[in-house]
CSV table of C-alpha atoms in Angstrom, one decimal:
chain,number,residue,atom,x,y,z
A,1135,SER,CA,6.9,16.3,77.2
A,1136,VAL,CA,9.8,14.1,78.4
A,1137,ARG,CA,11.9,15.7,81.2
A,1138,MET,CA,15.5,14.6,81.7
A,1139,SER,CA,18.6,16.1,83.1
A,1140,LEU,CA,21.6,17.1,81.0
A,1141,ALA,CA,23.5,14.0,82.1
A,1142,GLU,CA,20.6,11.8,81.2
A,1143,ALA,CA,20.3,13.4,77.8
A,1144,PHE,CA,24.0,13.2,77.2
A,1145,THR,CA,24.0,9.5,78.1
A,1146,LEU,CA,21.1,8.8,75.8
A,1147,VAL,CA,22.9,10.5,72.9
A,1148,VAL,CA,26.1,8.5,73.6
A,1149,VAL,CA,24.1,5.2,73.7
A,1150,VAL,CA,22.3,6.0,70.5
A,1151,VAL,CA,25.5,7.0,68.7
A,1152,CYS,CA,27.2,3.8,69.9
A,1153,LEU,CA,24.3,1.6,68.8
A,1154,ARG,CA,24.3,3.4,65.4
A,1155,GLY,CA,28.0,2.8,65.1
A,1156,LEU,CA,27.7,-0.9,65.9
A,1157,ALA,CA,24.8,-1.3,63.4
A,1158,GLN,CA,26.8,0.5,60.7
A,1159,TRP,CA,29.8,-1.7,61.4
A,1160,ARG,CA,27.7,-4.9,61.3
A,1161,ALA,CA,26.1,-3.7,58.0
A,1162,ALA,CA,29.5,-3.0,56.5
A,1163,VAL,CA,30.8,-6.5,57.5
A,1164,LEU,CA,27.7,-8.1,56.0
A,1165,ALA,CA,28.0,-6.1,52.8
A,1166,VAL,CA,31.6,-7.1,52.4
A,1167,ASP,CA,30.8,-10.8,53.1
A,1168,LEU,CA,28.0,-10.7,50.5
A,1169,ARG,CA,30.2,-9.0,47.9
A,1170,LEU,CA,33.0,-11.4,48.4
A,1171,ALA,CA,30.8,-14.5,48.3
A,1172,THR,CA,29.1,-13.3,45.1
A,1173,VAL,CA,32.4,-12.4,43.4
A,1174,ASP,CA,33.9,-15.8,44.3
A,1175,ALA,CA,30.8,-17.7,43.1
A,1176,LEU,CA,30.9,-15.7,39.8
A,1177,ARG,CA,34.6,-16.2,39.2
A,1178,LEU,CA,34.6,-19.9,40.1
A,1179,GLY,CA,31.4,-20.4,38.0
A,1180,LEU,CA,33.1,-18.7,35.0
A,1181,ILE,CA,36.2,-20.9,35.5
A,1182,ASP,CA,34.1,-24.1,35.6
A,1183,ASP,CA,32.2,-23.0,32.5
A,1184,LEU,CA,35.5,-22.3,30.8
A,1185,TYR,CA,36.9,-25.7,31.7
A,1186,ARG,CA,33.8,-27.4,30.3
A,1187,SER,CA,33.5,-25.3,27.2
A,1188,ASP,CA,33.9,-26.8,23.7
A,1189,TRP,CA,37.4,-26.7,22.3
A,1190,SER,CA,36.2,-24.9,19.2
A,1191,PHE,CA,35.1,-22.0,21.4
A,1192,LEU,CA,38.4,-22.0,23.4
A,1193,ALA,CA,40.5,-22.0,20.2
A,1194,MET,CA,38.8,-18.8,19.0
A,1195,GLN,CA,39.4,-16.9,22.3
A,1196,ARG,CA,42.4,-14.8,23.1
A,1197,ARG,CA,44.0,-15.8,26.4
A,1198,SER,CA,44.2,-12.1,27.4
A,1199,HIS,CA,40.4,-11.8,27.0
A,1200,LEU,CA,39.8,-14.8,29.2
A,1201,VAL,CA,42.2,-13.6,31.9
A,1202,SER,CA,40.6,-10.2,31.8
A,1203,SER,CA,37.1,-11.6,32.2
A,1204,LEU,CA,38.2,-13.7,35.2
A,1205,THR,CA,40.1,-10.9,36.9
A,1206,ILE,CA,39.3,-7.3,35.8
A,1207,GLU,CA,35.7,-7.8,34.9
A,1208,VAL,CA,34.9,-9.8,38.0
A,1209,GLU,CA,36.5,-7.0,40.1
A,1210,ARG,CA,34.2,-4.6,38.3
A,1211,VAL,CA,31.2,-6.7,39.4
A,1212,HIS,CA,32.6,-6.5,43.0
A,1213,ASN,CA,32.7,-2.7,42.7
A,1214,ALA,CA,29.3,-2.5,41.2
A,1215,LEU,CA,27.9,-4.6,44.1
A,1216,ALA,CA,29.5,-2.2,46.5
A,1217,MET,CA,27.9,0.7,44.8
A,1218,VAL,CA,24.5,-1.0,44.7
A,1219,LEU,CA,24.6,-1.9,48.4
A,1220,ARG,CA,25.7,1.6,49.3
A,1221,LEU,CA,22.9,3.0,47.2
A,1222,VAL,CA,20.3,0.7,48.9
A,1223,VAL,CA,21.5,1.6,52.4
A,1224,GLY,CA,21.7,5.3,51.5
A,1225,THR,CA,18.2,5.2,50.0
A,1226,LEU,CA,16.8,3.7,53.2
A,1227,VAL,CA,18.5,6.3,55.4
A,1228,LEU,CA,17.3,9.0,53.1
A,1229,LEU,CA,13.7,7.8,53.2
A,1230,ALA,CA,13.8,7.6,57.0
A,1231,THR,CA,15.3,11.1,57.2
A,1232,ALA,CA,12.7,12.4,54.8
A,1233,ALA,CA,9.9,10.9,56.8
A,1234,VAL,CA,11.2,12.4,60.0
A,1235,ALA,CA,11.6,15.8,58.2
A,1236,VAL,CA,8.0,15.7,57.0
A,1237,LEU,CA,6.7,14.8,60.5
A,1238,LEU,CA,8.7,17.6,62.2
A,1239,ALA,CA,8.1,20.3,59.6
A,1240,PRO,CA,5.6,19.3,56.9
A,1241,LEU,CA,6.2,22.3,54.6
A,1242,VAL,CA,10.0,22.3,54.7
A,1243,GLY,CA,10.2,18.5,54.7
A,1244,GLY,CA,7.8,18.2,51.8
A,1245,LEU,CA,9.8,20.7,49.7
A,1246,ALA,CA,13.0,18.8,50.5
A,1247,VAL,CA,11.3,15.5,49.4
A,1248,LEU,CA,10.2,17.2,46.2
A,1249,ALA,CA,13.7,18.4,45.6
A,1250,LEU,CA,15.0,14.8,46.2
A,1251,VAL,CA,12.5,13.4,43.6
A,1252,VAL,CA,13.8,15.9,41.0
A,1253,VAL,CA,17.4,15.0,41.7
A,1254,ALA,CA,16.6,11.2,41.5
A,1255,PHE,CA,15.1,11.6,38.1
A,1256,ALA,CA,18.1,13.6,36.9
A,1257,ALA,CA,20.4,10.9,38.3
A,1258,ALA,CA,18.5,8.1,36.6
A,1259,ARG,CA,19.1,9.8,33.2
A,1260,SER,CA,22.9,9.9,33.8
A,1261,THR,CA,22.9,6.2,34.8
A,1262,ARG,CA,22.0,5.1,31.3
A,1263,GLY,CA,25.0,7.0,29.9
A,1264,ALA,CA,27.2,5.5,32.5
A,1265,THR,CA,26.1,2.0,31.5
A,1266,LEU,CA,27.0,2.6,27.9
A,1267,LEU,CA,30.4,4.0,28.9
A,1268,GLY,CA,31.0,0.9,31.1
A,1269,ARG,CA,30.3,-1.4,28.1
A,1270,ALA,CA,32.7,0.7,25.9
A,1271,MET,CA,35.3,0.6,28.7
A,1272,THR,CA,35.1,-3.2,28.8
A,1273,GLU,CA,35.6,-3.5,25.1
A,1274,ARG,CA,38.5,-1.0,25.0
A,1275,MET,CA,40.2,-2.5,28.0
A,1276,ALA,CA,40.0,-5.9,26.4
A,1277,GLY,CA,41.6,-4.5,23.2
A,1278,PHE,CA,44.4,-2.8,25.3
A,1279,GLY,CA,45.0,-6.0,27.3
A,1280,ALA,CA,45.1,-8.1,24.1
A,1281,ALA,CA,47.6,-5.8,22.4
A,1282,LEU,CA,49.8,-5.7,25.5
A,1283,SER,CA,49.6,-9.4,26.0
A,1284,ASP,CA,50.3,-10.1,22.4
A,1285,SER,CA,53.3,-7.8,22.4
A,1286,LEU,CA,54.7,-9.4,25.5
A,1287,ALA,CA,54.2,-12.9,24.0
A,1288,ALA,CA,56.0,-11.8,20.8
A,1289,LEU,CA,58.8,-9.9,22.6
A,1290,ARG,CA,61.6,-12.1,21.3
A,1291,VAL,CA,60.5,-12.0,17.7
A,1292,MET,CA,59.7,-8.3,18.0
A,1293,ARG,CA,63.2,-7.5,19.2
A,1294,ALA,CA,64.8,-9.8,16.6
A,1295,HIS,CA,62.9,-8.1,13.7
A,1296,ASP,CA,63.3,-4.6,15.2
A,1297,ALA,CA,59.5,-4.2,15.3
A,1298,SER,CA,59.2,-2.6,18.7
A,1299,ALA,CA,58.1,0.8,17.3
A,1300,ALA,CA,55.1,-0.8,15.5
A,1301,TRP,CA,54.1,-2.7,18.6
A,1302,SER,CA,54.5,0.5,20.7
A,1303,GLU,CA,52.3,2.3,18.3
A,1304,LEU,CA,49.6,-0.4,18.5
A,1305,VAL,CA,49.7,-0.5,22.3
A,1306,GLY,CA,49.7,3.3,22.4
A,1307,SER,CA,46.6,3.5,20.1
A,1308,GLU,CA,44.7,1.0,22.3
A,1309,ALA,CA,45.7,3.0,25.4
A,1310,ALA,CA,44.4,6.2,23.7
A,1311,ARG,CA,41.0,4.4,23.0
A,1312,VAL,CA,40.8,3.6,26.7
A,1313,ARG,CA,41.7,7.1,27.7
A,1314,ASP,CA,38.9,8.5,25.4
A,1315,VAL,CA,36.2,6.5,27.1
A,1316,ARG,CA,37.6,7.4,30.6
A,1317,ARG,CA,37.6,11.0,29.7
């Protein structure tokens, strides 16, 4: 029932697109700030806990595992947060789009919502498998990092005793274990 000229409609579309772009930019900046603050707090908290931990605990830890936890694993948290934030925003946009679709065309919109529910249940099942693979990847990467770190620490002794083939085999087998999980 609203009447507007082509120029007015075009201007309205441009304004809406610009506002949407600004909102998306602001949301992206906020999401990055949230992820970085969370990762920094996690990393610094882990470092503080490590510095205050009992010597008996520290003596049993491999340095490569500690470094991996403070670098690689914290970066994985950063990536997971990015995915969760993307999922939340995507879900909100999807819900709004579904609501508009149902309002505009109830039958077609309702069928689309039903299809989305089926896809969501299928995706939830695959998430459990991804969680198990993520844990396995953490363990395998720790083993690979430890073998690599140990081999580099023993490089002089390794070369002096001509043991590089044995170390190459060990590091290669750990890399194969990582590859199996990734595959």
